[in-house]
Short mmCIF file of C-alpha atoms in Angstrom, two decimals:
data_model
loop_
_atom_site.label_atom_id
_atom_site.label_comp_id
_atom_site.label_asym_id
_atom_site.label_seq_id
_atom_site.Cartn_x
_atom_site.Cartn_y
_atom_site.Cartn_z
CA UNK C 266 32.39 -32.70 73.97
CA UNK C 267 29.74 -32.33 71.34
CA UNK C 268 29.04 -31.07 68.27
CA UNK C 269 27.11 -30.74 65.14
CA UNK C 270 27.04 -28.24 62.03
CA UNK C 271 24.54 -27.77 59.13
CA UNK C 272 27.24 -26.45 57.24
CA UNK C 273 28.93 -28.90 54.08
CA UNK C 274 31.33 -31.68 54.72
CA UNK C 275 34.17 -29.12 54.29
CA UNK C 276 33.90 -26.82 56.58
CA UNK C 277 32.24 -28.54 58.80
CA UNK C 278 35.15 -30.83 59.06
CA UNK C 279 37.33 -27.94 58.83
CA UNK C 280 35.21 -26.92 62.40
CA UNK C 281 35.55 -29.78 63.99
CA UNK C 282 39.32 -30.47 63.65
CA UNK C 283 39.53 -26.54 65.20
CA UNK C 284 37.26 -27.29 67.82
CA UNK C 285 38.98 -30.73 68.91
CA UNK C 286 41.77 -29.50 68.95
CA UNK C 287 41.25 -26.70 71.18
CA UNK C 288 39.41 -28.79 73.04
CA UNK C 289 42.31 -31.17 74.33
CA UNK C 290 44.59 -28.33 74.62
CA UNK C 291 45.34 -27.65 78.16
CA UNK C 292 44.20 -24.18 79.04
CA UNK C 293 44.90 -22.24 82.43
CA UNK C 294 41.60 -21.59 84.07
CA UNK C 295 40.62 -18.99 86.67
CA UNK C 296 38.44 -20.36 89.98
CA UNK C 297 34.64 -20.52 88.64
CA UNK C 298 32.83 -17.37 89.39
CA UNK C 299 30.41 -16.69 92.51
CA UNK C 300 27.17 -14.36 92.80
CA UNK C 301 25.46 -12.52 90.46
CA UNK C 302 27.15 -11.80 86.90
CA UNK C 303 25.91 -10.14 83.85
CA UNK C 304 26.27 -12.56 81.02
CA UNK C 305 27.12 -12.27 77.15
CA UNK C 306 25.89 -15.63 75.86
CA UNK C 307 27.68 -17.12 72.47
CA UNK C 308 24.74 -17.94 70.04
CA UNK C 309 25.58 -21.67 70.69
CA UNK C 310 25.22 -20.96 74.12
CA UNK C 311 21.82 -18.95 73.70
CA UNK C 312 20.08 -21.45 72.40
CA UNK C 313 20.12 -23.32 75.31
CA UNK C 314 18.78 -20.45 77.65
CA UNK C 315 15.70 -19.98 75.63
CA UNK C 316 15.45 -23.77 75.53
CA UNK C 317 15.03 -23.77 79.15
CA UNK C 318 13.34 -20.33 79.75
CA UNK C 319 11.10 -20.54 77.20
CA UNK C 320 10.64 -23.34 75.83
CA UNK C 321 9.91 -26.24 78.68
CA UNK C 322 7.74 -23.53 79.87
CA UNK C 323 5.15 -23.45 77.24
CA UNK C 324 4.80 -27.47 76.67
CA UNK C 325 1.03 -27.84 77.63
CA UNK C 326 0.55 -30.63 80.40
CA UNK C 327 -3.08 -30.74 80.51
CA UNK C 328 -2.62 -32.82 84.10
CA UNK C 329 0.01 -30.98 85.70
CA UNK C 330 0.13 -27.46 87.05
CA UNK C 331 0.58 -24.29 84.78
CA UNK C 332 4.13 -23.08 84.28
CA UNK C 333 5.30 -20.01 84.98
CA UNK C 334 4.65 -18.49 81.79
CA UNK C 335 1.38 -20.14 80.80
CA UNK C 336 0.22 -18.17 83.84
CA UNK C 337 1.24 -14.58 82.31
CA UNK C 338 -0.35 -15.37 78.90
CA UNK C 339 0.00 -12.41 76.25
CA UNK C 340 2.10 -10.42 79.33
CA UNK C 341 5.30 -8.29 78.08
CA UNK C 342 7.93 -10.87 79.92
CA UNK C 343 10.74 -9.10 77.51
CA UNK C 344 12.04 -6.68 75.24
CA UNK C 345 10.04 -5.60 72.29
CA UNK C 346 12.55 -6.65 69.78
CA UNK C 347 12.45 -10.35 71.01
CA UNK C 348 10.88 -12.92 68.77
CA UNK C 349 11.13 -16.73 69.64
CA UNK C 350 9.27 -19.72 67.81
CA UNK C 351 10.00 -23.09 67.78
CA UNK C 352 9.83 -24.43 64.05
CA UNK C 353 10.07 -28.13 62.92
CA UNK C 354 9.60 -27.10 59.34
CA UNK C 355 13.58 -26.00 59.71
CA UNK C 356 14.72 -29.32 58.40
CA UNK C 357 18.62 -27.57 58.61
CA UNK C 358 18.11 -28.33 62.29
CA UNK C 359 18.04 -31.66 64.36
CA UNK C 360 14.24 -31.48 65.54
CA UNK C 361 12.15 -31.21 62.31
CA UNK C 362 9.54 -33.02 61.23
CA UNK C 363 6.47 -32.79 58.65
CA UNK C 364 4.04 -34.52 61.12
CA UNK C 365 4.27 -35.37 64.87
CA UNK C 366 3.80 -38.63 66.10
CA UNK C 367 -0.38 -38.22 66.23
CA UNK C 368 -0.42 -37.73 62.70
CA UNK C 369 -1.21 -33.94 63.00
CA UNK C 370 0.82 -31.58 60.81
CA UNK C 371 3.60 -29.68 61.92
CA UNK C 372 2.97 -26.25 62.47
CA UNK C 373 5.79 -23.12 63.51
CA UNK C 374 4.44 -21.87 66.71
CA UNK C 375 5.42 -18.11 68.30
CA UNK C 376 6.63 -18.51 71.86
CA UNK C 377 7.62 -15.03 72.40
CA UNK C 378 6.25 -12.45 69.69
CA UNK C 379 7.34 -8.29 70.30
CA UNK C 380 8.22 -9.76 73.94
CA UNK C 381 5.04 -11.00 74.42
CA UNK C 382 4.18 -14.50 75.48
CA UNK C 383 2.44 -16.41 72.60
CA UNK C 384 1.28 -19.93 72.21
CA UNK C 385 1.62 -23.34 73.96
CA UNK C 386 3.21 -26.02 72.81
CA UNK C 387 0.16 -28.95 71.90
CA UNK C 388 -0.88 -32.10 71.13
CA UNK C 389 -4.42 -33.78 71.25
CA UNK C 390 -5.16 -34.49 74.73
CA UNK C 391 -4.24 -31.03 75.38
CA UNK C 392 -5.87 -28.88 72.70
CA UNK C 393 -8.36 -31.24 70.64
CA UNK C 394 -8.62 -30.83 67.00
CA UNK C 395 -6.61 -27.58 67.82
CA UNK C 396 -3.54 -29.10 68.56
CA UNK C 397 -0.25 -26.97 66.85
CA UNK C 398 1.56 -30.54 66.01
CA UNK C 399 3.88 -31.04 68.68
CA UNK C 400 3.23 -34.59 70.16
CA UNK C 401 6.39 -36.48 70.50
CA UNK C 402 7.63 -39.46 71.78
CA UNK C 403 10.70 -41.36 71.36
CA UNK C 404 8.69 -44.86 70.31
CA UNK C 405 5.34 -46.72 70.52
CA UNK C 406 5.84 -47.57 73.91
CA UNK C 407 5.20 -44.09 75.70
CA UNK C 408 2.49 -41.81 74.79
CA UNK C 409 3.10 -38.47 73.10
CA UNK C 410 3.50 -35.60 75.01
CA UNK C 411 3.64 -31.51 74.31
CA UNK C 412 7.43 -30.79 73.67
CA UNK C 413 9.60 -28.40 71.70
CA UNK C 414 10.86 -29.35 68.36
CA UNK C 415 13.65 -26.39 66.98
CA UNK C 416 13.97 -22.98 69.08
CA UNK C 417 14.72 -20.32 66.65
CA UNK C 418 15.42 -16.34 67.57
CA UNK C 419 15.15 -13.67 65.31
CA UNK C 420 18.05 -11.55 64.95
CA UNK C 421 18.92 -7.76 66.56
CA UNK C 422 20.82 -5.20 65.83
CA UNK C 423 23.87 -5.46 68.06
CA UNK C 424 27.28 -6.89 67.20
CA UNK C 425 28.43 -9.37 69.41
CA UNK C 426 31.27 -7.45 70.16
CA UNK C 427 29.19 -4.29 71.44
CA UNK C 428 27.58 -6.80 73.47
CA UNK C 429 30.62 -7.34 75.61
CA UNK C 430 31.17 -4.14 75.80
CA UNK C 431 28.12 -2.91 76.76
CA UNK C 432 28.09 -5.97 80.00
CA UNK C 433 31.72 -4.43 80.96
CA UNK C 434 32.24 -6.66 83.96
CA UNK C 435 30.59 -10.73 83.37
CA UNK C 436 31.12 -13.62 81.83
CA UNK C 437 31.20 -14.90 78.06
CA UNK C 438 29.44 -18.37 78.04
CA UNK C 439 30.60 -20.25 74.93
CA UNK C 440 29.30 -23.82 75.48
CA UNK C 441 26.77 -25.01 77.60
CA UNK C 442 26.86 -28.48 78.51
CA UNK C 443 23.18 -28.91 79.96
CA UNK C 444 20.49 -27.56 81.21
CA UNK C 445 17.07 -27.98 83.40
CA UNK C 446 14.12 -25.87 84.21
CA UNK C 447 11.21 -25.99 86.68
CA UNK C 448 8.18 -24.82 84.52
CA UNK C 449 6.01 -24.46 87.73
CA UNK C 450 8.51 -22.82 89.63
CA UNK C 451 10.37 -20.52 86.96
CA UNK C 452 13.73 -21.39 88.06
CA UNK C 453 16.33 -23.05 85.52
CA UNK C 454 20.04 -24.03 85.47
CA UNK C 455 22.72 -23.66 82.97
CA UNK C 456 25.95 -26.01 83.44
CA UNK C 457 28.54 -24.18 81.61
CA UNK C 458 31.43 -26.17 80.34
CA UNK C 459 33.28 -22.84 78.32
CA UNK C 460 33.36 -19.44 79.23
CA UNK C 461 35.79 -16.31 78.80
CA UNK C 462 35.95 -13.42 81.78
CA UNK C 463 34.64 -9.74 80.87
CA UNK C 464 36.72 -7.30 82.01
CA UNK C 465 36.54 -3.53 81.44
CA UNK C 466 34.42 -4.54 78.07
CA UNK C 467 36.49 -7.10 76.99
CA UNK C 468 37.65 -10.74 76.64
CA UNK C 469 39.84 -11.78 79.60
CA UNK C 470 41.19 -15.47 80.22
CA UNK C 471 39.71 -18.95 80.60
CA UNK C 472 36.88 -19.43 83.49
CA UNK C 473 36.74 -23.20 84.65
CA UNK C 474 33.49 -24.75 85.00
CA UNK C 475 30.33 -23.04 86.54
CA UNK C 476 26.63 -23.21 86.86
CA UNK C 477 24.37 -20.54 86.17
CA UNK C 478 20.83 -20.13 87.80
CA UNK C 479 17.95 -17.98 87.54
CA UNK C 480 13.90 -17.05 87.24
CA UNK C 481 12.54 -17.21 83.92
CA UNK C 482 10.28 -14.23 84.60
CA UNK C 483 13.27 -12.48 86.44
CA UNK C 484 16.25 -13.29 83.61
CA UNK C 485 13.89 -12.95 80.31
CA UNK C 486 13.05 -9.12 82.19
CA UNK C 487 16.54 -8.69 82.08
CA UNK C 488 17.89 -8.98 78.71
CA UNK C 489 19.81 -5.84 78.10
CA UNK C 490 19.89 -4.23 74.46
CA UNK C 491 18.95 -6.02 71.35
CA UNK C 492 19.81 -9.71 70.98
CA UNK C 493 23.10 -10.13 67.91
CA UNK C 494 22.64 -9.67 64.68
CA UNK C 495 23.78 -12.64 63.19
CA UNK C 496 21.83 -16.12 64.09
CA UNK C 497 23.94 -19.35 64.38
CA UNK C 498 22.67 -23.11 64.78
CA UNK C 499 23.68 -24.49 68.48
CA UNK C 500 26.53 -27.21 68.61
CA UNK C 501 25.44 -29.01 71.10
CA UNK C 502 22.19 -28.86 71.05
CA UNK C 503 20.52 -32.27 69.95
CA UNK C 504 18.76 -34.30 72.32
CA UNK C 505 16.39 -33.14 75.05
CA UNK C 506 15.10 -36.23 77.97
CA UNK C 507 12.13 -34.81 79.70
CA UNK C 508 10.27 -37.35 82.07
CA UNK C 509 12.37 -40.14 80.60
CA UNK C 510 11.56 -39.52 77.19
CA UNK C 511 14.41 -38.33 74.72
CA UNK C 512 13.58 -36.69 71.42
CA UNK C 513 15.60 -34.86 68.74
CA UNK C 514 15.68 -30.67 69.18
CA UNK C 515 17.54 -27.95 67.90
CA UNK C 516 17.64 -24.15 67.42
CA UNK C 517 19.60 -21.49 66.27
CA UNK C 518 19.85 -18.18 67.91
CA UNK C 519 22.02 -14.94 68.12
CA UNK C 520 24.27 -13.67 71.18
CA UNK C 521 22.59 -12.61 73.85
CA UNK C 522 23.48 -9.77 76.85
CA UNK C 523 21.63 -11.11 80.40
CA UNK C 524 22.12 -8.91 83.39
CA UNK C 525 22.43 -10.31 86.90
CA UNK C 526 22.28 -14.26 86.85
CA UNK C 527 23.47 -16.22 90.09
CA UNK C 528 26.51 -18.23 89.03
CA UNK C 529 27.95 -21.18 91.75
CA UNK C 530 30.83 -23.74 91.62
CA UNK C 531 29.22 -26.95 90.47
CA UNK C 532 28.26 -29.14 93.12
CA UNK C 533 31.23 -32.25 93.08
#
């Protein structure tokens, strides 16, 4: 269990006493899901995809091999109305920062812009002079390295609700609990701790615990519609270890409909 809220003491309390409480409630759950699925994901839970499908992707590593989207560099990967940056200037959100850990200012960087891949994620050994402020380590012991700092989406136009509708048959992925990506390879994994069924364009019951794979290139393609119009901080969303190396992160991001995602049992 996790969570955190930018919201005041109130009602964030007020949250968390919900959310606890429904969390140690015993709730009947159906056999996790297997095959492909279309895929409503809560904004909580969206944050986390374009962590891994965007995000890892576009950290430069000047000494390893490109990723799968520094490869496709200002290619269409998604729909015109998606917009992704990752800002450490939001200082409502976990990640920020006024200067990474070279000194350099921090700078809000567009990852996807009209569904177009944008920039790379930098520090000095990567781009010089020209590095974007994202060199981050968790102390003086390691050296910095390219890596995300708060993943923010722009809002659509679609209500959440038409967004189940519209995926008729799927899953609705509340809470993620994890999440990995290949950037070489493209392929990612979602460990999904809370979902709901979709039937007939709506809510069904309780789905126990799944994991949800794709391709970046394949799953960002396949975003159906325009992402939810309202944009909500993640709750579990806080601390990302890549390489060994843990460092504060966040984002905030609207629901989002995904067609066609593999989902499996998790692996016991």
């Amino acid at each position: 269990f996790s969570f955190q809220s930018t919201r005041p003491a109130g009602p964030a309390l007020e949250a968390l006493s919900l959310l606890l409480q429904d969390a140690l409630r015993p709730v009947p759950a159906a056999p996790p899901p297997g095959g492909e699925t279309d895929v409503v994901f809560s904004p909580s839970a969206a944050v986390i995809f374009w962590h891994e499908t965007v995000g890892h992707p576009l950290e430069a590593e000047a000494d390893e091999r490109s990723s799968v989207l520094s490869r496709v560099h200002s290619a269409a990967v998604a729909p015109p109305d998606v917009e992704v940056v990752d800002d450490p200037l939001r200082e409502d959100l976990p990640g920020s920062y006024r200067f990474d850990d070279e000194g350099t200012e921090a700078r809000r960087v567009p990852l996807i812009s009209s569904g177009v891949v944008g920039d790379l994620l930098s520090d000095r050994r990567t781009a010089g002079p020209q590095s974007n402020g994202h060199a981050r380590t968790p102390d003086f012991r390691r050296r910095p390295r390219p890596r995300m700092a708060n993943i923010v989406v722009a809002p659509g136009s679609s209500r959440e609700e038409d967004l189940i509708t519209a995926c008729g048959e799927g899953l609705y992925v509340r809470e993620i609990a994890s999440g990995s990506a290949d950037p070489e390879s493209g392929r990612f994994a979602l460990f999904v701790e809370r979902a709901d069924a979709i039937r007939k364009g709506r809510l069904g019951g309780r789905v126990g615990r799944f994991v949800l794979t794709g391709d970046v290139l394949k799953a960002l393609s396949q975003i159906d519609g325009p992402p939810g119009d309202t944009v909500l901080p993640s709750a579990g969303l806080s601390l990302c270890v890549k390489g060994g190396d843990g460092v504060p992160v966040g984002g905030a991001a609207p629901a989002l409909l995904v067609r066609s995602l593999l989902a499996r049992p998790p692996r016991r």
